[in-house]
Every structure is written in C-alpha cells, then in structure tokens.
C-alpha cells in the first residue's frame, strides 16, 4: 500500500497564513488574563456559529482555542471539588447564562431538574456541557 505524502509547507507560507489569522482572531496563545478573556470571547462567537456541527469548518479553530484556554486554566484556575449540579450552576453564573441558554445541551426542563437535584447529568449531556464550557466532561459526572 502506497501512502501519498503531502508536501510540507515552507515557513514563509505558514507565516503568510498565520499573520492574517492572528489579526482577525486577536489571540492565538493564552498566557495572560487579557489573552484568556479574549480567547473565551472568541470561543463564545465560535460556539454560536458552530452549534452542534462537529464538521463545521471552524470546529478545528474552536478546538485549538479550547485547548489553549484549558492549558491556561490548568495552571491558573483552581476549581474546588463540587457536585456536578453545583459545577453547572457555577459555570452558568460565570457566563451569565439562564437555563434556556443551554438549549444546545439539553431542554430547559432537564437543566432545571439537574440544578434542583432531581436528575443526574448523563454522559452524553456531560460531553455537550464540557464542549460548551471548555472543561473536562469529568466535572459533570
């Protein structure tokens, strides 16, 4: 079986693509609070555009920025152990979200049941919430 190898781009070609990307996005690495805030804002824009479409052309950009934010949070943000419903409540408060704002993850009634302790967070919903908030699904399980 023969594998086709794509030619590697030259550094100057990468730079010509990277500079306009950086100018439009405004952040490509997260090392400071300002970069963190900017990356989170861009992530929100991307989430609104992408929704649940994992094949969307911007999904890779969302994943890239999500990884940058996650790495920053791993070093700079301490999240205490908490029940999954309390983690969800905290993240909703941090993002100024209402139950209806999480319709991309679950119906409002289900979110209400979770927050009131009447229902657990399913693995599927944990994945959706994790993607929405750019955290590990484990915080919801």
Coordinates of C-alpha atoms in Angstrom, one line a residue:
X1 CA 0.0 0.0 0.0
X2 CA 1.5 3.3 -1.0
X3 CA 0.9 6.4 1.1
X4 CA 0.8 9.8 -0.6
X5 CA 2.7 12.4 1.4
X6 CA 1.6 16.0 1.1
X7 CA 4.5 18.4 0.6
X8 CA 5.4 20.2 3.8
X9 CA 4.7 24.0 3.6
X10 CA 7.6 26.3 3.9
X11 CA 7.9 28.5 7.0
X12 CA 7.2 31.7 5.0
X13 CA 3.9 30.2 3.6
X14 CA 2.9 29.3 7.2
X15 CA 3.7 32.9 8.3
X16 CA 1.6 34.4 5.4
X17 CA -1.4 32.4 6.6
X18 CA -0.8 32.8 10.4
X19 CA -0.5 36.6 10.5
X20 CA -4.0 37.3 9.0
X21 CA -5.4 34.6 11.3
X22 CA -3.8 36.3 14.4
X23 CA -5.1 39.7 13.2
X24 CA -8.7 38.5 12.8
X25 CA -8.9 36.3 15.9
X26 CA -6.8 38.6 18.2
X27 CA -5.3 35.7 20.2
X28 CA -3.5 32.5 19.3
X29 CA -2.0 31.6 22.7
X30 CA -3.2 32.1 26.2
X31 CA -0.6 33.3 28.7
X32 CA -2.2 36.3 30.4
X33 CA -5.6 37.2 31.8
X34 CA -6.3 39.5 28.8
X35 CA -5.5 36.7 26.4
X36 CA -7.7 34.4 28.4
X37 CA -10.6 36.8 28.3
X38 CA -10.1 37.4 24.5
X39 CA -9.9 33.6 23.8
X40 CA -13.1 33.0 25.9
X41 CA -14.9 35.7 23.9
X42 CA -13.8 34.2 20.6
X43 CA -14.9 30.8 21.8
X44 CA -18.3 32.1 22.5
X45 CA -18.6 33.5 19.0
X46 CA -17.4 30.2 17.5
X47 CA -19.9 28.2 19.6
X48 CA -22.7 30.4 18.4
X49 CA -21.7 29.9 14.8
X50 CA -20.9 26.2 15.0
X51 CA -23.6 24.9 17.3
X52 CA -23.6 21.1 17.3
X53 CA -22.0 20.7 13.9
X54 CA -18.7 19.0 14.6
X55 CA -17.9 19.0 10.9
X56 CA -18.2 22.8 10.7
X57 CA -15.0 24.4 9.1
X58 CA -14.4 26.4 12.2
X59 CA -14.6 23.4 14.6
X60 CA -10.8 23.0 14.4
X61 CA -10.3 26.6 15.4
X62 CA -12.7 26.1 18.3
X63 CA -10.8 23.0 19.4
X64 CA -7.4 24.9 19.1
X65 CA -8.6 27.8 21.2
X66 CA -10.3 25.5 23.7
X67 CA -7.0 23.6 24.2
X68 CA -5.2 27.0 24.8
X69 CA -7.8 28.0 27.4
X70 CA -7.8 24.6 29.0
X71 CA -4.0 24.7 29.4
X72 CA -4.2 28.2 30.9
X73 CA -6.9 27.1 33.3
X74 CA -4.9 24.0 34.3
X75 CA -2.1 26.3 35.5
X76 CA -4.1 29.3 36.8
X77 CA -7.6 28.4 37.8
X78 CA -8.4 26.3 40.8
X79 CA -11.7 24.6 40.7
X80 CA -12.7 23.0 44.0
X81 CA -14.4 19.6 44.1
X82 CA -18.1 20.0 43.8
X83 CA -21.2 18.1 42.9
X84 CA -21.9 18.2 39.1
X85 CA -25.0 20.3 39.6
X86 CA -23.0 22.9 41.5
X87 CA -20.3 22.9 38.8
X88 CA -23.1 23.6 36.3
X89 CA -24.6 26.3 38.4
X90 CA -21.2 27.9 38.9
X91 CA -20.4 27.8 35.1
X92 CA -23.8 29.2 34.3
X93 CA -23.2 32.1 36.7
X94 CA -19.7 32.8 35.4
X95 CA -21.1 33.0 31.9
X96 CA -24.3 34.8 32.9
X97 CA -26.4 32.1 31.3
X98 CA -30.0 31.1 32.0
X99 CA -31.4 27.6 31.7
X100 CA -32.8 28.4 28.3
X101 CA -29.3 29.4 27.1
X102 CA -28.2 25.8 27.3
X103 CA -30.8 24.5 24.8
X104 CA -27.9 23.3 22.7
X105 CA -27.0 20.9 25.5
X106 CA -30.5 19.9 26.9
X107 CA -34.1 21.1 27.2
X108 CA -34.7 23.8 29.9
X109 CA -36.8 21.3 32.0
X110 CA -33.9 18.9 32.1
X111 CA -31.5 21.6 33.2
X112 CA -33.9 22.6 35.9
X113 CA -34.2 19.0 37.1
X114 CA -30.4 18.8 37.3
X115 CA -30.0 22.0 39.2
X116 CA -32.7 21.0 41.6
X117 CA -31.1 17.6 42.2
X118 CA -34.0 15.6 40.6
X119 CA -31.9 14.3 37.8
X120 CA -28.2 13.3 37.2
X121 CA -26.2 14.5 34.2
X122 CA -25.9 11.8 31.5
X123 CA -22.6 11.0 29.9
X124 CA -23.9 12.5 26.6
X125 CA -25.0 15.7 28.3
X126 CA -21.7 15.9 30.1
X127 CA -19.9 15.8 26.8
X128 CA -22.1 18.6 25.4
X129 CA -21.7 20.7 28.5
X130 CA -18.0 20.1 28.5
X131 CA -17.7 21.3 24.9
X132 CA -19.9 24.3 25.7
X133 CA -17.9 25.4 28.7
X134 CA -14.5 24.0 27.6
X135 CA -13.9 21.9 30.6
X136 CA -13.4 18.1 31.1
X137 CA -16.7 16.1 31.0
X138 CA -15.5 14.5 34.3
X139 CA -16.5 17.7 36.2
X140 CA -20.2 16.8 35.4
X141 CA -20.1 13.2 36.3

